[in-house]
Coordinates of N, CA and C in Angstrom, one line a residue:
M1 N 25.3 73.4 36.3 CA 24.0 73.4 37.2 C 22.6 72.6 37.0
A2 N 22.2 71.8 37.4 CA 20.4 71.4 37.2 C 19.5 71.2 37.4
R3 N 19.0 71.7 36.5 CA 17.1 71.9 36.2 C 16.6 70.3 36.4
A4 N 14.8 70.3 37.9 CA 14.4 69.4 37.6 C 12.6 68.8 36.4
D5 N 12.6 68.5 36.2 CA 11.3 69.6 35.8 C 9.9 67.9 36.3
S6 N 9.8 68.0 36.9 CA 8.6 67.0 37.7 C 7.3 67.0 36.4
E7 N 7.0 68.1 35.8 CA 6.1 67.6 34.2 C 6.4 66.7 33.6
K8 N 7.9 66.9 33.0 CA 8.4 65.7 31.8 C 8.6 64.6 32.7
G9 N 9.2 64.7 34.4 CA 10.3 63.7 35.0 C 11.6 63.8 34.3
Q10 N 12.2 65.1 34.8 CA 13.7 64.9 33.2 C 14.3 65.6 34.6
I11 N 15.6 65.6 34.9 CA 16.2 66.0 35.3 C 17.6 66.9 34.0
T12 N 18.0 67.7 33.7 CA 18.8 68.0 32.8 C 19.9 68.9 33.7
V13 N 20.8 68.6 33.0 CA 21.9 69.2 33.7 C 22.8 70.3 32.8
F14 N 23.1 71.4 32.8 CA 23.4 72.2 32.2 C 25.0 72.8 31.9
R15 N 26.1 73.0 30.9 CA 27.3 73.6 31.1 C 27.0 74.7 31.2
L16 N 27.7 75.4 31.6 CA 27.7 77.5 31.6 C 29.2 77.8 30.4
D17 N 28.8 78.4 29.5 CA 29.2 79.3 28.6 C 29.1 80.7 28.5
P18 N 30.2 81.3 27.5 CA 30.5 83.4 28.5 C 28.5 83.2 26.8
N19 N 28.0 82.6 26.1 CA 26.9 82.7 26.7 C 24.9 82.2 27.1
G20 N 25.8 81.5 28.9 CA 25.0 81.8 28.8 C 25.4 79.9 29.6
P21 N 23.5 79.1 30.5 CA 24.1 77.2 30.2 C 23.9 77.3 29.0
K22 N 23.7 76.1 29.0 CA 23.5 75.5 27.7 C 23.4 73.2 27.8
P23 N 22.2 73.0 28.0 CA 22.2 71.5 27.8 C 23.6 70.5 27.6
F24 N 23.4 69.6 28.7 CA 24.4 69.1 28.8 C 24.6 67.5 28.0
W25 N 23.9 67.5 29.5 CA 23.2 66.2 29.2 C 21.8 65.9 30.0
T26 N 20.3 65.0 29.4 CA 19.4 64.3 31.1 C 19.3 64.0 31.0
L27 N 18.3 63.5 32.0 CA 18.5 62.2 32.5 C 17.0 61.7 32.8
D28 N 16.4 60.5 32.6 CA 14.5 60.0 32.4 C 14.1 59.9 33.8
A29 N 14.3 60.3 34.6 CA 14.3 60.3 35.6 C 13.9 61.6 37.2
Y30 N 13.1 62.0 37.8 CA 12.8 63.2 38.7 C 13.0 63.6 40.5
A31 N 13.8 64.0 40.6 CA 14.7 64.2 41.8 C 14.2 66.2 42.3
P32 N 13.8 66.0 43.0 CA 13.4 67.5 43.5 C 15.5 68.3 45.0
A33 N 15.9 66.3 44.9 CA 17.5 67.2 45.5 C 17.9 66.8 45.5
M34 N 19.0 67.6 44.3 CA 20.0 66.9 43.6 C 21.5 67.7 43.8
S35 N 22.0 67.7 43.7 CA 24.1 68.6 43.4 C 24.8 68.2 42.1
V36 N 25.3 69.2 41.4 CA 26.2 68.3 39.9 C 27.3 68.4 39.8
S37 N 28.1 67.9 39.9 CA 29.5 68.1 40.2 C 30.8 68.8 39.2
D38 N 31.5 70.0 39.5 CA 31.5 71.0 39.0 C 32.2 70.6 37.7
D39 N 32.8 68.9 37.4 CA 32.7 69.7 36.1 C 31.1 68.5 35.1
C40 N 30.7 69.3 35.9 CA 28.8 69.0 35.1 C 28.7 67.2 34.6
L41 N 29.3 66.0 34.9 CA 29.9 65.0 34.2 C 28.4 63.9 35.4
N42 N 28.8 64.0 36.8 CA 27.9 63.8 37.5 C 26.9 64.4 38.4
L43 N 25.7 63.7 38.7 CA 25.2 64.1 39.4 C 24.8 62.9 40.7
V44 N 24.3 64.1 41.3 CA 24.0 63.9 42.9 C 22.6 63.6 43.6
T45 N 21.7 62.0 43.3 CA 20.0 62.9 43.6 C 19.7 62.2 45.2
S46 N 19.5 62.9 45.8 CA 18.9 62.4 47.9 C 16.9 62.3 47.9
A47 N 16.8 61.2 48.9 CA 15.4 61.7 49.8 C 15.0 62.8 49.6
V48 N 14.1 63.5 49.6 CA 13.1 64.1 50.5 C 12.5 64.9 51.1
G49 N 12.0 65.3 52.0 CA 10.0 65.1 52.6 C 10.2 64.2 53.1
D50 N 8.7 63.5 53.1 CA 8.3 62.2 53.4 C 9.4 60.9 53.2
D51 N 10.1 60.8 52.1 CA 10.7 60.2 51.7 C 12.7 60.0 53.3
F52 N 12.5 61.2 54.0 CA 13.3 61.3 54.6 C 14.1 60.5 55.6
L53 N 15.3 60.0 55.3 CA 15.9 58.9 55.8 C 16.2 59.2 56.9
F54 N 15.4 58.8 58.5 CA 15.6 58.7 59.8 C 16.2 58.1 60.5
L55 N 17.3 57.9 61.5 CA 17.7 56.4 61.9 C 16.6 55.8 62.8
G56 N 16.2 55.2 63.0 CA 16.1 54.0 64.1 C 14.3 53.8 63.1
K57 N 14.1 54.9 61.8 CA 12.7 54.7 61.3 C 13.7 54.2 59.9
S58 N 14.3 53.9 59.7 CA 14.6 53.1 58.2 C 16.3 51.4 58.2
L59 N 16.0 51.4 57.1 CA 16.6 50.1 57.3 C 17.9 49.7 57.3
P60 N 19.0 48.8 56.9 CA 20.0 48.7 55.8 C 20.3 49.3 54.6
S61 N 19.1 48.7 54.0 CA 19.2 48.3 52.2 C 17.8 50.0 52.1
S62 N 17.7 50.6 53.3 CA 17.0 52.1 52.4 C 18.3 52.9 52.1
E63 N 17.4 53.6 50.5 CA 18.8 54.2 49.7 C 19.4 55.4 50.1
A64 N 19.8 55.8 50.4 CA 20.4 57.1 50.6 C 20.6 58.1 49.4
F65 N 21.1 58.0 48.3 CA 21.2 58.9 47.1 C 21.5 57.6 46.3
T66 N 21.7 58.4 45.3 CA 21.9 58.4 43.7 C 22.9 58.4 42.5
L67 N 23.9 57.7 42.4 CA 24.5 58.8 41.9 C 24.7 58.6 40.5
Y68 N 24.9 59.0 39.6 CA 24.0 59.5 38.0 C 25.8 60.3 37.6
R69 N 26.3 59.3 35.9 CA 27.3 59.9 35.2 C 26.8 60.1 33.4
L70 N 26.6 61.0 33.2 CA 25.9 62.0 31.7 C 25.0 60.8 31.6
G71 N 24.2 61.4 32.0 CA 21.8 60.2 32.2 C 22.4 59.0 32.1
K72 N 23.8 58.4 33.1 CA 23.2 56.7 33.6 C 23.6 56.6 35.1
R73 N 22.7 55.8 35.6 CA 22.8 55.2 36.7 C 23.2 54.1 37.0
V74 N 25.1 55.3 38.0 CA 26.0 54.8 37.9 C 25.4 53.6 39.5
R75 N 25.0 54.1 40.6 CA 25.0 53.0 41.4 C 24.2 54.3 42.7
S76 N 22.9 53.1 43.3 CA 21.9 54.1 44.8 C 22.5 53.1 45.3
I77 N 23.3 54.7 46.8 CA 24.1 54.0 47.9 C 22.9 53.5 49.3
V78 N 23.6 52.4 49.9 CA 22.4 52.0 50.5 C 22.7 52.2 52.4
L79 N 21.9 53.3 53.2 CA 22.4 53.3 54.5 C 23.5 52.5 55.0
S80 N 23.6 50.5 54.1 CA 24.8 50.2 55.3 C 26.5 50.4 54.4
D81 N 26.6 51.0 52.8 CA 27.3 50.8 52.6 C 28.0 52.2 53.5
I82 N 27.3 53.1 53.9 CA 27.7 54.9 55.0 C 28.4 54.2 56.7
Y83 N 27.4 53.0 57.0 CA 27.3 53.1 58.6 C 27.4 50.8 58.5
S84 N 28.6 50.0 58.7 CA 28.7 48.8 59.4 C 27.5 48.6 60.3
D85 N 27.5 49.8 60.6 CA 26.3 48.7 62.0 C 25.4 49.6 62.2
L86 N 24.5 49.2 61.7 CA 23.2 50.3 61.5 C 23.1 50.4 62.9
E87 N 22.6 49.4 63.5 CA 22.1 49.0 64.5 C 22.2 50.3 65.7
L88 N 24.3 50.4 65.7 CA 24.8 50.7 67.4 C 24.6 52.0 67.4
I89 N 25.0 52.4 65.4 CA 24.7 54.0 65.2 C 23.2 54.4 65.7
T90 N 22.0 53.8 65.2 CA 20.2 54.1 65.5 C 20.5 54.2 67.2
Q91 N 20.9 53.5 68.0 CA 21.0 53.5 69.6 C 21.4 55.1 69.7
K92 N 22.4 55.6 69.1 CA 23.1 56.7 69.7 C 22.5 57.6 69.0
H93 N 22.2 57.9 67.9 CA 22.0 59.1 67.0 C 20.0 58.5 66.4
Q94 N 19.0 58.3 67.6 CA 17.8 57.9 66.9 C 17.2 59.0 67.3
G95 N 16.3 59.0 65.7 CA 15.7 59.8 65.2 C 15.8 61.7 64.8
Q96 N 17.7 61.2 64.2 CA 18.9 61.7 63.1 C 18.5 61.7 61.4
F97 N 18.7 62.9 60.8 CA 18.9 62.9 59.8 C 19.8 61.5 59.6
W98 N 20.4 60.7 58.5 CA 21.2 60.0 58.0 C 22.6 60.5 57.8
A99 N 22.6 61.5 58.3 CA 23.6 62.1 57.5 C 24.0 63.3 58.4
N100 N 25.0 64.4 58.3 CA 25.3 66.1 58.7 C 25.2 66.3 57.5
R101 N 25.9 66.1 56.4 CA 26.5 66.4 55.2 C 26.8 65.9 54.3
L102 N 26.3 66.5 52.1 CA 26.3 65.2 51.6 C 27.3 66.7 50.6
A103 N 28.7 66.3 49.6 CA 29.0 67.4 49.4 C 29.6 67.2 48.5
W104 N 30.1 67.7 47.5 CA 31.2 67.2 45.9 C 31.8 68.0 47.0
T105 N 33.4 66.7 46.3 CA 34.7 67.3 47.3 C 35.9 66.6 46.7
E106 N 36.2 67.5 45.9 CA 37.6 66.7 45.3 C 37.0 65.4 44.1
G107 N 36.0 65.8 43.8 CA 35.5 65.2 42.7 C 35.1 64.2 42.7
R108 N 34.4 64.2 44.4 CA 34.1 63.0 45.3 C 32.8 63.5 45.6
I109 N 32.0 62.4 46.0 CA 30.4 62.3 46.5 C 31.4 62.2 48.5
S110 N 31.2 63.5 48.7 CA 30.8 63.0 51.0 C 30.5 63.0 51.6
V111 N 30.3 62.1 52.5 CA 29.0 62.2 53.3 C 29.7 62.3 54.4
H112 N 29.4 63.4 55.1 CA 29.3 63.7 56.5 C 28.9 62.7 57.6
T113 N 28.5 61.7 58.3 CA 28.3 61.2 58.7 C 27.6 61.7 60.9
V114 N 26.7 61.7 61.3 CA 26.8 61.3 62.6 C 26.9 61.1 63.4
D115 N 27.9 60.2 62.9 CA 29.2 59.7 64.5 C 30.4 60.4 63.5
G116 N 30.3 60.8 63.4 CA 32.1 62.0 62.3 C 32.7 61.7 61.7
R117 N 32.6 60.4 60.9 CA 32.9 59.8 59.7 C 32.8 60.9 58.2
R118 N 33.9 60.9 57.8 CA 33.6 61.4 56.2 C 34.0 60.1 55.5
V119 N 32.2 59.8 54.7 CA 33.0 58.5 53.4 C 32.9 59.1 52.1
L120 N 33.7 58.8 51.7 CA 34.5 59.4 49.9 C 33.8 58.6 49.5
F121 N 32.5 58.6 48.1 CA 32.4 57.9 46.7 C 32.5 58.4 45.6
D122 N 33.6 57.1 44.6 CA 33.7 58.0 44.0 C 32.0 57.7 42.7
P123 N 32.3 59.0 41.8 CA 31.2 59.1 41.3 C 31.0 58.0 39.8
V124 N 32.0 57.7 39.2 CA 32.3 56.7 38.4 C 31.9 55.5 38.3
T125 N 32.8 55.1 40.0 CA 32.0 53.0 40.2 C 31.1 53.3 41.0
G126 N 30.9 54.2 42.2 CA 30.0 53.9 42.6 C 30.6 53.3 43.6
G127 N 32.2 53.1 44.3 CA 32.4 52.2 44.7 C 33.0 53.6 45.9
K128 N 33.2 52.9 47.3 CA 34.1 53.8 48.3 C 35.1 53.9 48.3
V129 N 35.8 55.2 48.3 CA 37.5 55.3 48.6 C 37.7 55.4 50.3
E130 N 38.7 54.8 49.1 CA 39.5 54.1 51.5 C 40.5 55.4 51.0

């Protein structure tokens, strides 16, 4: 699990042990939307509120989410990493949020796209998993 502290501008990732949660690592950044991998080594943050990415209002270079490992930034994933032809997707899905779902699946981050695909990213390298 993780806790974001807006006053400190930090995210703390916790590991659970028999006595309860223990701080495992800290990231000097703040994001209200985040998800931790099952092993607590990786964290993904994504845009929320006014920063939501809607198709037709976002550029191919717009950041969709960022991967971190043990407190260090691995890579930011942009829309062009997910959609090879953002213009075509935008024509069909104008005004929709950039993805249907973002979740951890078998140790990887899984993006369920608006065009029905599933794109996997390796949290260690930030690269696409084919």
